[in-house]
Short mmCIF file of C-alpha atoms and ligand atoms in Angstrom, two decimals:
data_model
loop_
_atom_site.label_atom_id
_atom_site.label_comp_id
_atom_site.label_asym_id
_atom_site.label_seq_id
_atom_site.Cartn_x
_atom_site.Cartn_y
_atom_site.Cartn_z
CA MET A 20 8.79 49.39 -86.13
CA THR A 21 8.95 45.93 -86.19
CA ARG A 22 6.35 43.75 -87.66
CA PRO A 23 4.65 40.97 -85.51
CA ALA A 24 4.67 36.64 -86.18
CA TYR A 25 3.19 34.43 -86.32
CA GLY A 26 3.31 30.68 -85.55
CA LEU A 27 1.46 27.21 -87.06
CA LEU A 28 -1.09 26.48 -83.85
CA ILE A 29 0.12 22.95 -83.57
CA ASP A 30 -0.88 20.51 -80.04
CA GLY A 31 -1.00 24.20 -77.73
CA ALA A 32 2.60 25.86 -79.55
CA GLU A 33 3.47 28.07 -81.87
CA THR A 34 5.88 26.60 -84.09
CA ALA A 35 7.62 27.10 -87.79
CA ALA A 36 5.99 25.81 -90.79
CA ALA A 37 8.21 22.37 -91.20
CA ASP A 38 9.98 23.68 -94.24
CA GLY A 39 10.18 27.07 -92.56
CA ARG A 40 8.58 29.00 -94.54
CA THR A 41 6.73 32.44 -93.76
CA PHE A 42 5.01 35.46 -95.43
CA THR A 43 3.38 38.30 -95.06
CA SER A 44 0.08 39.91 -94.73
CA PHE A 45 -0.47 44.07 -96.21
CA ASP A 46 -2.91 46.97 -95.41
CA PRO A 47 -4.94 46.92 -98.04
CA ALA A 48 -5.34 50.87 -97.51
CA THR A 49 -1.44 50.99 -98.06
CA GLY A 50 -0.24 48.35 -99.32
CA GLU A 51 2.06 48.06 -96.18
CA PRO A 52 3.25 45.25 -94.50
CA VAL A 53 1.55 44.32 -91.32
CA ALA A 54 2.54 40.80 -89.85
CA ASP A 55 5.26 37.50 -91.06
CA PHE A 56 3.30 34.39 -90.33
CA ALA A 57 4.19 31.13 -90.94
CA ARG A 58 3.20 29.68 -94.01
CA GLY A 59 1.72 25.86 -93.38
CA GLY A 60 2.09 23.08 -95.96
CA ALA A 61 0.61 19.52 -95.82
CA ALA A 62 2.87 18.38 -93.19
CA ASP A 63 1.82 20.59 -90.97
CA VAL A 64 -1.26 20.16 -91.83
CA ASP A 65 -0.96 16.21 -90.77
CA ALA A 66 0.68 17.62 -88.02
CA ALA A 67 -2.32 19.55 -87.31
CA VAL A 68 -5.02 16.51 -87.93
CA ALA A 69 -2.74 14.36 -85.78
CA ALA A 70 -2.45 16.32 -82.60
CA ALA A 71 -6.24 17.10 -82.85
CA ARG A 72 -7.48 13.89 -83.44
CA ARG A 73 -4.61 13.75 -79.45
CA ALA A 74 -6.54 16.03 -78.11
CA TYR A 75 -10.66 14.28 -79.23
CA ASP A 76 -9.25 10.83 -78.20
CA ARG A 77 -7.31 12.02 -74.82
CA GLU A 78 -10.14 14.59 -73.09
CA TRP A 79 -12.17 16.78 -75.14
CA ARG A 80 -14.93 14.63 -75.96
CA ASP A 81 -15.47 13.51 -72.34
CA THR A 82 -15.05 16.96 -71.00
CA THR A 83 -18.50 18.08 -70.04
CA PRO A 84 -20.78 20.84 -71.92
CA THR A 85 -20.53 22.83 -68.75
CA ALA A 86 -16.82 22.70 -69.02
CA ARG A 87 -16.23 23.58 -72.12
CA GLY A 88 -19.19 26.59 -71.77
CA ARG A 89 -16.93 28.07 -69.01
CA LEU A 90 -13.60 27.95 -71.58
CA LEU A 91 -16.22 29.27 -73.94
CA LEU A 92 -17.79 31.83 -71.99
CA ASP A 93 -13.95 32.57 -70.94
CA VAL A 94 -12.81 33.60 -74.57
CA ALA A 95 -15.69 36.10 -74.79
CA ARG A 96 -14.73 37.66 -71.36
CA ARG A 97 -10.65 37.87 -73.74
CA LEU A 98 -12.22 39.28 -76.38
CA ARG A 99 -14.28 41.83 -75.29
CA ALA A 100 -10.92 42.89 -72.82
CA ASP A 101 -8.78 43.18 -75.82
CA ALA A 102 -11.73 44.56 -78.38
CA THR A 103 -10.01 48.12 -78.84
CA ALA A 104 -6.79 46.17 -79.67
CA LEU A 105 -8.45 43.20 -82.61
CA ALA A 106 -10.49 45.78 -84.28
CA ALA A 107 -7.07 48.17 -84.74
CA ALA A 108 -5.76 44.93 -86.36
CA GLU A 109 -8.90 44.20 -88.36
CA THR A 110 -8.92 47.06 -89.31
CA ARG A 111 -5.28 47.14 -90.70
CA ASP A 112 -5.23 43.47 -91.81
CA CYS A 113 -8.90 43.73 -94.11
CA GLY A 114 -9.16 47.50 -94.65
CA LYS A 115 -12.50 46.71 -92.63
CA PRO A 116 -13.81 50.78 -91.32
CA LEU A 117 -12.80 50.68 -87.64
CA ALA A 118 -16.50 50.36 -86.78
CA GLN A 119 -17.48 48.12 -87.94
CA ALA A 120 -14.22 45.73 -86.88
CA ARG A 121 -15.74 47.13 -83.89
CA ALA A 122 -18.71 45.41 -84.04
CA ASP A 123 -17.06 42.30 -85.73
CA VAL A 124 -15.00 41.90 -82.15
CA GLU A 125 -18.40 42.43 -80.43
CA LEU A 126 -20.39 39.76 -82.60
CA ALA A 127 -17.18 37.35 -82.08
CA ALA A 128 -17.35 37.75 -78.68
CA ARG A 129 -21.34 36.96 -78.45
CA TYR A 130 -20.43 33.80 -80.89
CA PHE A 131 -18.34 32.54 -77.87
CA GLU A 132 -21.29 34.09 -75.45
CA PHE A 133 -24.42 31.84 -77.03
CA PHE A 134 -22.07 28.82 -77.83
CA GLY A 135 -21.15 28.47 -74.05
CA GLY A 136 -24.07 29.32 -72.62
CA ALA A 137 -25.89 26.91 -75.26
CA ALA A 138 -24.22 23.99 -75.29
CA PRO A 139 -25.46 22.24 -72.03
CA ALA A 140 -29.05 22.35 -74.16
CA LEU A 141 -27.83 20.16 -76.99
CA HIS A 142 -30.01 17.17 -76.55
CA GLY A 143 -31.43 14.35 -77.98
CA GLU A 144 -34.62 12.13 -77.33
CA GLN A 145 -36.64 9.56 -76.59
CA LEU A 146 -38.08 7.50 -78.69
CA PRO A 147 -41.86 5.41 -77.97
CA VAL A 148 -40.88 2.35 -79.92
CA GLY A 149 -42.14 0.00 -77.63
CA PRO A 150 -42.54 -1.66 -73.96
CA GLY A 151 -40.10 -4.66 -74.97
CA VAL A 152 -36.93 -1.39 -75.61
CA VAL A 153 -35.89 2.01 -74.36
CA ASP A 154 -34.71 3.96 -77.62
CA PHE A 155 -33.38 7.04 -77.53
CA THR A 156 -30.98 9.49 -79.33
CA VAL A 157 -27.45 11.54 -78.45
CA ARG A 158 -26.02 14.00 -81.03
CA GLU A 159 -22.35 12.96 -80.79
CA PRO A 160 -19.34 15.50 -81.70
CA HIS A 161 -17.82 14.43 -85.80
CA GLY A 162 -14.57 14.90 -84.19
CA VAL A 163 -11.86 16.40 -85.68
CA CYS A 164 -13.36 19.76 -87.49
CA GLY A 165 -11.36 21.06 -90.57
CA GLN A 166 -12.66 24.85 -91.21
CA ILE A 167 -11.34 26.92 -94.85
CA ASN A 168 -12.28 30.95 -94.09
CA ALA A 169 -12.68 33.60 -96.08
CA TRP A 170 -10.86 37.56 -95.71
CA ASN A 171 -14.19 39.51 -95.34
CA PHE A 172 -15.07 38.89 -91.88
CA PRO A 173 -11.73 36.67 -90.37
CA LEU A 174 -12.57 37.13 -86.53
CA ASN A 175 -15.66 37.10 -87.05
CA MET A 176 -16.10 33.42 -88.82
CA ALA A 177 -13.57 32.31 -87.05
CA SER A 178 -15.27 32.97 -83.93
CA ARG A 179 -19.11 31.20 -84.91
CA SER A 180 -16.95 28.39 -86.65
CA LEU A 181 -14.85 27.83 -83.73
CA ALA A 182 -17.43 28.53 -80.90
CA ALA A 183 -19.83 26.41 -82.22
CA ALA A 184 -17.57 23.07 -83.62
CA LEU A 185 -15.34 23.37 -79.37
CA ALA A 186 -19.30 23.86 -77.51
CA ALA A 187 -20.17 20.02 -79.25
CA GLY A 188 -16.92 18.81 -78.70
CA ASN A 189 -15.38 18.58 -81.85
CA THR A 190 -11.37 19.71 -81.62
CA ALA A 191 -10.72 22.30 -84.80
CA VAL A 192 -7.80 22.24 -87.40
CA LEU A 193 -8.75 26.15 -89.46
CA LYS A 194 -6.45 27.46 -92.17
CA THR A 195 -6.83 30.97 -91.71
CA PRO A 196 -7.41 33.39 -94.91
CA GLU A 197 -3.50 34.17 -95.63
CA LEU A 198 -4.92 37.57 -96.98
CA ALA A 199 -6.13 38.84 -93.72
CA PRO A 200 -4.89 35.63 -91.43
CA HIS A 201 -3.78 38.20 -88.08
CA THR A 202 -6.79 38.55 -86.09
CA THR A 203 -7.39 34.50 -86.15
CA ALA A 204 -3.47 34.46 -84.55
CA LEU A 205 -4.24 36.87 -82.49
CA LEU A 206 -7.79 34.87 -81.64
CA GLY A 207 -5.02 31.28 -80.89
CA ARG A 208 -3.71 33.88 -78.56
CA ILE A 209 -6.39 34.11 -76.84
CA VAL A 210 -7.54 30.80 -76.64
CA THR A 211 -4.41 29.42 -75.46
CA ALA A 212 -4.45 31.95 -72.64
CA ALA A 213 -8.61 30.44 -71.30
CA GLY A 214 -6.23 27.67 -70.96
CA PHE A 215 -7.72 24.79 -73.75
CA PRO A 216 -6.19 21.93 -73.66
CA PRO A 217 -2.94 21.88 -76.17
CA GLY A 218 -3.88 20.73 -79.89
CA VAL A 219 -7.89 21.21 -79.59
CA VAL A 220 -7.26 24.57 -81.11
CA ASN A 221 -4.78 24.99 -84.35
CA LEU A 222 -4.55 26.74 -86.76
CA VAL A 223 -2.35 26.70 -90.25
CA HIS A 224 -1.97 30.05 -91.68
CA GLY A 225 -0.88 29.85 -95.31
CA ASP A 226 -2.27 29.63 -98.94
CA GLY A 227 -5.45 28.01 -100.21
CA ALA A 228 -4.13 25.79 -102.78
CA GLU A 229 -1.61 24.68 -100.54
CA ALA A 230 -2.79 24.57 -96.86
CA GLY A 231 -6.15 24.88 -98.08
CA ALA A 232 -6.26 21.79 -100.37
CA ALA A 233 -4.34 19.19 -97.47
CA LEU A 234 -7.27 20.29 -95.22
CA SER A 235 -9.98 19.21 -97.54
CA ARG A 236 -9.21 16.13 -98.77
CA HIS A 237 -7.67 15.19 -94.98
CA PRO A 238 -8.88 11.68 -93.97
CA GLY A 239 -8.73 12.04 -90.72
CA LEU A 240 -11.45 15.02 -90.42
CA GLY A 241 -15.03 14.07 -89.06
CA LEU A 242 -15.55 17.53 -90.85
CA LEU A 243 -15.43 20.51 -92.80
CA THR A 244 -16.45 23.68 -92.76
CA PHE A 245 -15.88 25.52 -95.85
CA THR A 246 -16.78 29.25 -96.26
CA GLY A 247 -15.45 30.91 -99.80
CA SER A 248 -16.16 31.24 -103.55
CA VAL A 249 -18.49 28.56 -105.60
CA GLY A 250 -15.33 27.38 -107.18
CA THR A 251 -12.92 27.23 -104.52
CA GLY A 252 -15.91 25.29 -102.17
CA ARG A 253 -16.90 22.85 -105.79
CA ALA A 254 -12.78 21.39 -105.35
CA VAL A 255 -12.93 21.37 -101.55
CA ALA A 256 -16.47 19.36 -101.55
CA ALA A 257 -15.26 17.38 -104.24
CA ALA A 258 -11.88 16.26 -101.70
CA ALA A 259 -13.74 16.05 -99.62
CA ALA A 260 -16.70 13.68 -100.49
CA ALA A 261 -12.84 11.40 -102.06
CA ALA A 262 -12.02 11.11 -97.75
CA VAL A 263 -16.65 10.98 -97.42
CA THR A 264 -16.19 13.92 -94.97
CA PRO A 265 -19.11 15.54 -94.70
CA CYS A 266 -19.39 19.52 -95.58
CA VAL A 267 -20.76 22.42 -94.68
CA LEU A 268 -19.78 24.71 -97.43
CA GLU A 269 -21.04 28.56 -96.61
CA LEU A 270 -20.12 30.26 -100.39
CA GLY A 271 -21.17 33.70 -102.66
CA GLY A 272 -24.66 34.98 -102.83
CA LYS A 273 -26.17 38.15 -105.59
CA SER A 274 -28.79 38.64 -102.63
CA PRO A 275 -31.78 40.18 -104.01
CA THR A 276 -33.99 43.10 -102.59
CA LEU A 277 -37.72 43.01 -104.43
CA VAL A 278 -38.76 46.87 -104.06
CA PHE A 279 -42.68 46.65 -104.15
CA PRO A 280 -44.37 50.16 -105.28
CA ASP A 281 -46.28 50.02 -101.73
CA ALA A 282 -42.42 49.66 -100.11
CA ASP A 283 -41.20 52.69 -97.46
CA LEU A 284 -38.92 53.87 -100.39
CA ASP A 285 -37.20 56.41 -97.97
CA VAL A 286 -36.48 53.84 -95.08
CA ALA A 287 -36.21 50.67 -97.56
CA ALA A 288 -33.40 53.11 -99.76
CA ASP A 289 -31.81 54.39 -96.59
CA GLN A 290 -30.49 50.45 -95.25
CA LEU A 291 -30.15 49.59 -99.02
CA ALA A 292 -27.32 52.19 -99.52
CA ARG A 293 -26.03 51.27 -96.12
CA GLY A 294 -25.91 47.97 -96.76
CA PHE A 295 -24.85 46.77 -100.57
CA VAL A 296 -21.90 49.32 -99.17
CA GLU A 297 -21.37 46.96 -95.87
CA ALA A 298 -17.88 45.70 -95.91
CA THR A 299 -16.89 47.68 -99.24
CA GLY A 300 -19.23 45.35 -100.91
CA GLN A 301 -17.23 41.99 -99.96
CA SER A 302 -20.31 40.36 -97.81
CA CYS A 303 -21.48 36.86 -98.59
CA ASP A 304 -25.36 38.40 -97.83
CA LEU A 305 -25.37 41.66 -98.43
CA PRO A 306 -27.75 42.94 -101.07
CA SER A 307 -26.17 43.26 -104.22
CA LEU A 308 -29.11 43.21 -106.55
CA ALA A 309 -32.39 45.91 -106.34
CA VAL A 310 -35.15 44.25 -108.27
CA VAL A 311 -37.54 47.13 -108.36
CA HIS A 312 -41.43 47.88 -109.89
CA ALA A 313 -40.65 50.10 -113.06
CA ASP A 314 -43.37 51.62 -110.87
CA VAL A 315 -40.72 53.58 -108.67
CA HIS A 316 -37.71 52.68 -110.21
CA ASP A 317 -36.54 55.78 -111.59
CA ALA A 318 -37.48 57.52 -107.87
CA PHE A 319 -35.80 54.86 -105.64
CA VAL A 320 -32.74 54.84 -107.84
CA ALA A 321 -32.20 58.70 -107.62
CA ARG A 322 -32.80 58.26 -103.61
CA VAL A 323 -30.38 54.72 -102.84
CA ALA A 324 -27.49 56.91 -105.26
CA ALA A 325 -27.83 60.32 -103.43
CA ARG A 326 -27.86 58.33 -100.23
CA ALA A 327 -24.45 55.95 -101.07
CA ALA A 328 -23.14 59.41 -102.85
CA ALA A 329 -23.22 60.73 -99.35
CA PHE A 330 -20.68 58.58 -97.76
CA SER A 331 -17.14 58.99 -97.28
CA VAL A 332 -14.50 56.46 -98.97
CA GLY A 333 -10.80 56.63 -97.00
CA PRO A 334 -8.54 53.85 -94.65
CA GLY A 335 -10.75 51.76 -92.69
CA ALA A 336 -8.37 53.84 -89.52
CA ALA A 337 -9.87 56.74 -90.27
CA ASP A 338 -13.90 55.05 -89.82
CA PRO A 339 -15.11 56.13 -93.45
CA ASP A 340 -18.21 54.77 -94.85
CA VAL A 341 -16.56 52.27 -96.42
CA GLY A 342 -12.92 51.68 -96.92
CA PRO A 343 -10.22 49.85 -99.83
CA LEU A 344 -10.96 46.42 -100.94
CA ILE A 345 -9.08 43.86 -99.77
CA SER A 346 -6.47 43.50 -102.88
CA GLN A 347 -5.73 44.29 -106.03
CA GLY A 348 -6.87 41.51 -107.75
CA GLN A 349 -9.90 42.17 -105.85
CA ARG A 350 -10.16 45.69 -106.97
CA ASP A 351 -9.40 44.76 -110.69
CA ARG A 352 -11.90 41.97 -110.68
CA VAL A 353 -14.50 45.08 -109.57
CA GLU A 354 -13.16 46.74 -112.09
CA ARG A 355 -13.70 44.63 -114.80
CA HIS A 356 -17.46 44.17 -113.83
CA VAL A 357 -17.98 47.37 -114.28
CA ALA A 358 -16.52 48.27 -117.01
CA THR A 359 -18.48 44.96 -118.97
CA ALA A 360 -21.46 46.59 -117.70
CA VAL A 361 -21.28 49.39 -119.46
CA ARG A 362 -20.01 47.63 -122.15
CA ALA A 363 -23.83 45.90 -122.25
CA GLY A 364 -25.17 48.88 -121.82
CA ALA A 365 -25.90 50.06 -118.59
CA THR A 366 -25.85 53.25 -117.50
CA VAL A 367 -23.93 54.21 -114.46
CA ALA A 368 -26.23 56.11 -111.85
CA LEU A 369 -23.68 56.34 -109.44
CA GLY A 370 -19.56 56.39 -108.88
CA GLY A 371 -17.85 53.70 -111.21
CA GLY A 372 -13.89 54.74 -110.75
CA ARG A 373 -11.83 55.36 -108.26
CA PRO A 374 -12.24 57.82 -105.18
CA ALA A 375 -10.88 61.09 -105.04
CA ALA A 376 -11.11 60.71 -101.69
CA PRO A 377 -7.73 61.72 -99.21
CA GLY A 378 -6.14 58.41 -98.08
CA THR A 379 -7.14 56.48 -100.93
CA SER A 380 -4.61 56.59 -103.91
CA ALA A 381 -1.93 54.17 -101.88
CA GLY A 382 -4.39 51.46 -101.40
CA TRP A 383 -6.56 49.51 -103.11
CA PHE A 384 -10.29 51.90 -103.44
CA VAL A 385 -12.96 52.06 -105.62
CA GLU A 386 -16.26 54.73 -105.33
CA PRO A 387 -20.05 52.75 -103.98
CA THR A 388 -21.10 52.49 -107.33
CA VAL A 389 -24.80 52.03 -108.66
CA LEU A 390 -25.39 49.90 -112.14
CA THR A 391 -29.03 50.65 -113.97
CA GLY A 392 -30.05 50.09 -117.22
CA LEU A 393 -29.43 46.17 -118.05
CA GLY A 394 -32.00 43.08 -118.00
CA PRO A 395 -31.81 40.32 -115.90
CA ASP A 396 -29.68 38.23 -117.68
CA ALA A 397 -26.48 40.14 -117.36
CA ALA A 398 -23.66 39.82 -115.85
CA ALA A 399 -23.79 42.52 -113.40
CA ALA A 400 -27.14 40.80 -112.06
CA ARG A 401 -26.66 37.46 -111.68
CA GLU A 402 -22.57 37.58 -110.55
CA GLU A 403 -21.53 37.94 -107.18
CA ILE A 404 -18.71 40.64 -107.59
CA PHE A 405 -17.21 41.68 -103.84
CA GLY A 406 -17.54 45.56 -104.40
CA PRO A 407 -19.66 48.20 -103.13
CA VAL A 408 -21.54 47.92 -106.27
CA LEU A 409 -25.21 47.56 -106.59
CA THR A 410 -27.21 46.50 -109.79
CA VAL A 411 -31.06 47.56 -110.56
CA VAL A 412 -32.50 45.33 -112.49
CA PRO A 413 -36.99 46.72 -113.13
CA PHE A 414 -39.77 44.54 -112.76
CA THR A 415 -43.34 44.91 -113.59
CA GLY A 416 -45.17 41.78 -112.10
CA GLU A 417 -44.65 39.56 -108.82
CA ASP A 418 -43.77 36.44 -111.22
CA GLU A 419 -41.70 38.28 -113.50
CA ALA A 420 -39.81 39.78 -109.70
CA VAL A 421 -40.24 36.10 -107.95
CA ALA A 422 -38.37 35.02 -111.51
CA ILE A 423 -34.86 37.98 -111.57
CA ALA A 424 -34.18 37.38 -107.75
CA ASN A 425 -34.33 33.18 -107.98
CA GLY A 426 -32.54 33.23 -111.64
CA THR A 427 -28.74 34.17 -109.98
CA GLY A 428 -28.60 30.50 -109.14
CA HIS A 429 -27.37 32.46 -105.94
CA GLY A 430 -29.99 31.70 -102.75
CA LEU A 431 -28.51 33.31 -99.81
CA ALA A 432 -30.64 35.97 -98.49
CA ALA A 433 -33.37 38.03 -99.92
CA TYR A 434 -34.78 40.73 -98.68
CA VAL A 435 -38.77 41.76 -99.47
CA TRP A 436 -39.90 45.25 -99.25
CA THR A 437 -43.93 45.97 -98.96
CA ARG A 438 -46.66 47.11 -96.88
CA ASP A 439 -48.49 43.90 -98.33
CA LEU A 440 -48.53 41.45 -95.57
CA GLY A 441 -50.14 38.65 -97.80
CA ARG A 442 -47.04 39.33 -100.19
CA GLY A 443 -44.89 39.65 -98.04
CA VAL A 444 -45.82 36.42 -96.75
CA ARG A 445 -46.32 34.85 -100.20
CA LEU A 446 -42.81 35.85 -101.22
CA THR A 447 -40.41 34.74 -98.21
CA ARG A 448 -42.00 31.10 -99.39
CA ARG A 449 -41.66 31.62 -103.08
CA VAL A 450 -37.78 33.54 -102.73
CA ALA A 451 -35.01 30.70 -103.19
CA ALA A 452 -32.43 31.68 -100.31
CA GLY A 453 -31.83 29.93 -96.50
CA GLN A 454 -32.81 33.49 -94.91
CA VAL A 455 -35.96 35.87 -96.32
CA TYR A 456 -36.53 39.55 -94.49
CA VAL A 457 -39.27 41.15 -94.78
CA ASN A 458 -38.82 45.25 -94.65
CA CYS A 459 -35.78 44.81 -93.14
CA PHE A 460 -31.42 43.89 -94.16
CA GLY A 461 -31.12 41.72 -91.20
CA SER A 462 -32.42 40.36 -87.80
CA GLY A 463 -30.88 42.78 -86.16
CA ASP A 464 -29.05 39.48 -83.63
CA SER A 465 -27.05 37.20 -86.22
CA VAL A 466 -25.65 35.47 -83.65
CA LEU A 467 -28.92 33.55 -82.61
CA THR A 468 -30.86 33.20 -86.27
CA PRO A 469 -29.27 30.21 -88.15
CA PHE A 470 -27.77 31.30 -91.99
CA GLY A 471 -26.36 29.33 -94.68
CA GLY A 472 -27.89 28.91 -98.56
CA THR A 473 -29.90 27.10 -101.06
CA GLY A 474 -28.31 26.00 -104.57
CA LEU A 475 -24.96 28.77 -105.23
CA SER A 476 -24.66 29.89 -101.96
CA GLY A 477 -24.07 26.29 -101.09
CA TYR A 478 -25.45 23.96 -98.21
CA GLY A 479 -25.19 23.37 -94.08
CA ARG A 480 -26.10 26.03 -91.40
CA GLU A 481 -23.26 27.87 -88.86
CA LYS A 482 -24.96 29.93 -85.88
CA GLY A 483 -27.65 29.59 -83.24
CA PHE A 484 -28.71 26.61 -81.96
CA GLU A 485 -28.65 25.15 -85.61
CA ALA A 486 -25.06 24.75 -85.75
CA LEU A 487 -25.17 22.24 -83.04
CA ARG A 488 -26.69 20.85 -84.68
CA THR A 489 -24.43 20.52 -87.91
CA TYR A 490 -21.80 20.11 -85.55
CA THR A 491 -22.92 16.90 -84.24
CA GLN A 492 -23.55 13.66 -85.55
CA VAL A 493 -27.04 12.17 -84.79
CA LYS A 494 -26.63 8.37 -82.54
CA ASN A 495 -29.72 5.82 -82.10
CA ILE A 496 -29.05 3.87 -79.26
CA CYS A 497 -31.68 1.26 -78.23
CA ILE A 498 -31.64 -1.22 -75.22
CA SER A 499 -34.18 -4.01 -74.35
CA ALA A 500 -36.09 -4.20 -71.73
CA SER A 501 -36.13 -7.63 -71.07
P1 NAD B 14 -11.50 31.75 -101.81
O1 NAD B 14 -12.81 30.44 -102.01
O2 NAD B 14 -10.78 32.12 -102.68
O3 NAD B 14 -10.93 31.63 -100.54
C1 NAD B 14 -11.64 31.31 -98.94
C2 NAD B 14 -10.99 29.89 -98.36
O4 NAD B 14 -10.66 28.99 -99.38
C3 NAD B 14 -9.48 30.57 -98.35
O5 NAD B 14 -8.67 30.31 -97.02
C4 NAD B 14 -8.73 29.95 -98.80
O6 NAD B 14 -7.42 30.17 -98.87
C5 NAD B 14 -8.79 28.71 -99.43
N1 NAD B 14 -8.57 27.75 -100.38
C6 NAD B 14 -8.38 29.08 -101.58
N2 NAD B 14 -7.97 27.76 -102.60
C7 NAD B 14 -8.61 26.51 -102.17
C8 NAD B 14 -8.55 24.64 -102.62
N3 NAD B 14 -8.41 24.58 -103.54
N4 NAD B 14 -8.65 24.03 -101.38
C9 NAD B 14 -9.00 24.27 -100.36
N5 NAD B 14 -8.45 25.68 -99.67
C10 NAD B 14 -8.86 26.62 -101.10
O7 NAD B 14 -12.94 33.12 -101.39
P2 NAD B 14 -11.97 34.55 -100.90
O8 NAD B 14 -11.72 34.76 -102.19
O9 NAD B 14 -11.34 33.99 -99.83
O10 NAD B 14 -13.41 34.17 -99.47
C11 NAD B 14 -14.84 35.68 -100.43
C12 NAD B 14 -16.00 34.52 -100.77
O11 NAD B 14 -16.00 34.21 -100.41
C13 NAD B 14 -16.88 35.14 -102.05
O12 NAD B 14 -18.09 34.23 -102.69
C14 NAD B 14 -17.82 35.28 -100.67
O13 NAD B 14 -19.24 35.49 -100.90
C15 NAD B 14 -18.15 34.28 -99.60
N6 NAD B 14 -18.54 34.22 -98.31
C16 NAD B 14 -19.49 33.02 -97.96
C17 NAD B 14 -20.16 33.78 -96.69
C18 NAD B 14 -21.31 32.33 -96.12
O14 NAD B 14 -21.28 32.30 -95.14
N7 NAD B 14 -21.72 31.77 -96.88
C19 NAD B 14 -19.14 34.35 -95.79
C20 NAD B 14 -17.97 35.33 -96.24
C21 NAD B 14 -17.63 34.80 -97.23
#
């Protein structure tokens, strides 16, 4: 079977890279090639930003929010119509278990639906300055939005950032993640088929150091949104700062779960076990650090380990609980972290190696792993591992629990498990994170709720109505009444 091939999407048409280069993506479960892509460089980024600017000036900024919303709603419909094929492509491209890929496609459709519906609701406010003037604010788009995404939720993330940017009246140039560009390329075809004017959405496939770096330093951007690691985020923000481009950084996390003795330990253990292996542990806000009261530590670890031990591991297409990691490099990194932890005195309460399950010999698999016996300063308790590895650290008092939770430097999500309502409320204030959950591992509707970090996890907010504020800037207008 011939492999599918995708050009860069620039000005409404798929084109080869200016220098003709291409690259191939691979199935992490088998190592087999999946699809070929034009490999964009600085010249292609220039062409894409110029096309996006033309589309913005020519028509998009003056399109009514209702008309923009209708196009977005049509993308949602098309995503749902293609859901089976898109989920299969996502699974092959980034290894995700099929059920998780299906859920991601539905979430992608919901982003287009939500932002399509919300577009006309964004408005400024009137300010009571005095009888001599009429003063009000309007929210205007930034212009061309550069977007650089990670590979762990490719379609989902492209949808959340594109839908919000377009709804707010921006045009976009998106640099797809080179390890998993397939479903974003398919989204590009859906956007074109839905009838978006040429140049409103542009996709550049290619390497971070080349296409990504060219986009982040481009002087033609009105806003840059970046999702990825802390190290790359620093470089991207520095490049954007040189062009005085405002930035949104959605970076990594080491999201703590604080477990108190009065919590419903069964429910907490069950949800925590599911949580730390989601997307094979390659999700920025998943609960990868458990901070557990010493009185229940051993019993709680036993429950989590027992649940995670029952998870199936295998190729995403077989719809297991846990799929492969994205690449050999990522598996090496996870294995290095586990080895370092063991050298530092960790007890491996579960896993720690490669699975022997059928279908796992060729790809980048690791077992769900639970590490105990480490202090809060150990690397495995502070650093993002980005694999299915849970580190459990004991505490005895609330202040100590907060210090451990806040001591990683990250601040994306935090989870608190207690039946004491007062303690739950207190901790929502004391724990430093962009989102704090009490007795749950998510709101159940991540499209509606704002999302972003503090500290090393970045700044700015995506998702929910807050994203429409992110993707617009305020202009104050004052008109004399005389
Ligand atoms: P990464 O930083 O290596 O790459 C992210 C993107 O940046 C890719 O598209 C890459 O090509 C590009 N890039 C790489 N070098 C670049 C450079 N010099 N200039 C510009 N762009 C460059 O991250 P990754 O390994 O793809 O993703 C995993 C990381 O992303 C994890 O840390 C994870 O926590 C984070 N993440 C955060 C969120 C969030 O919303 N907070 C969501 C998903 C992933």
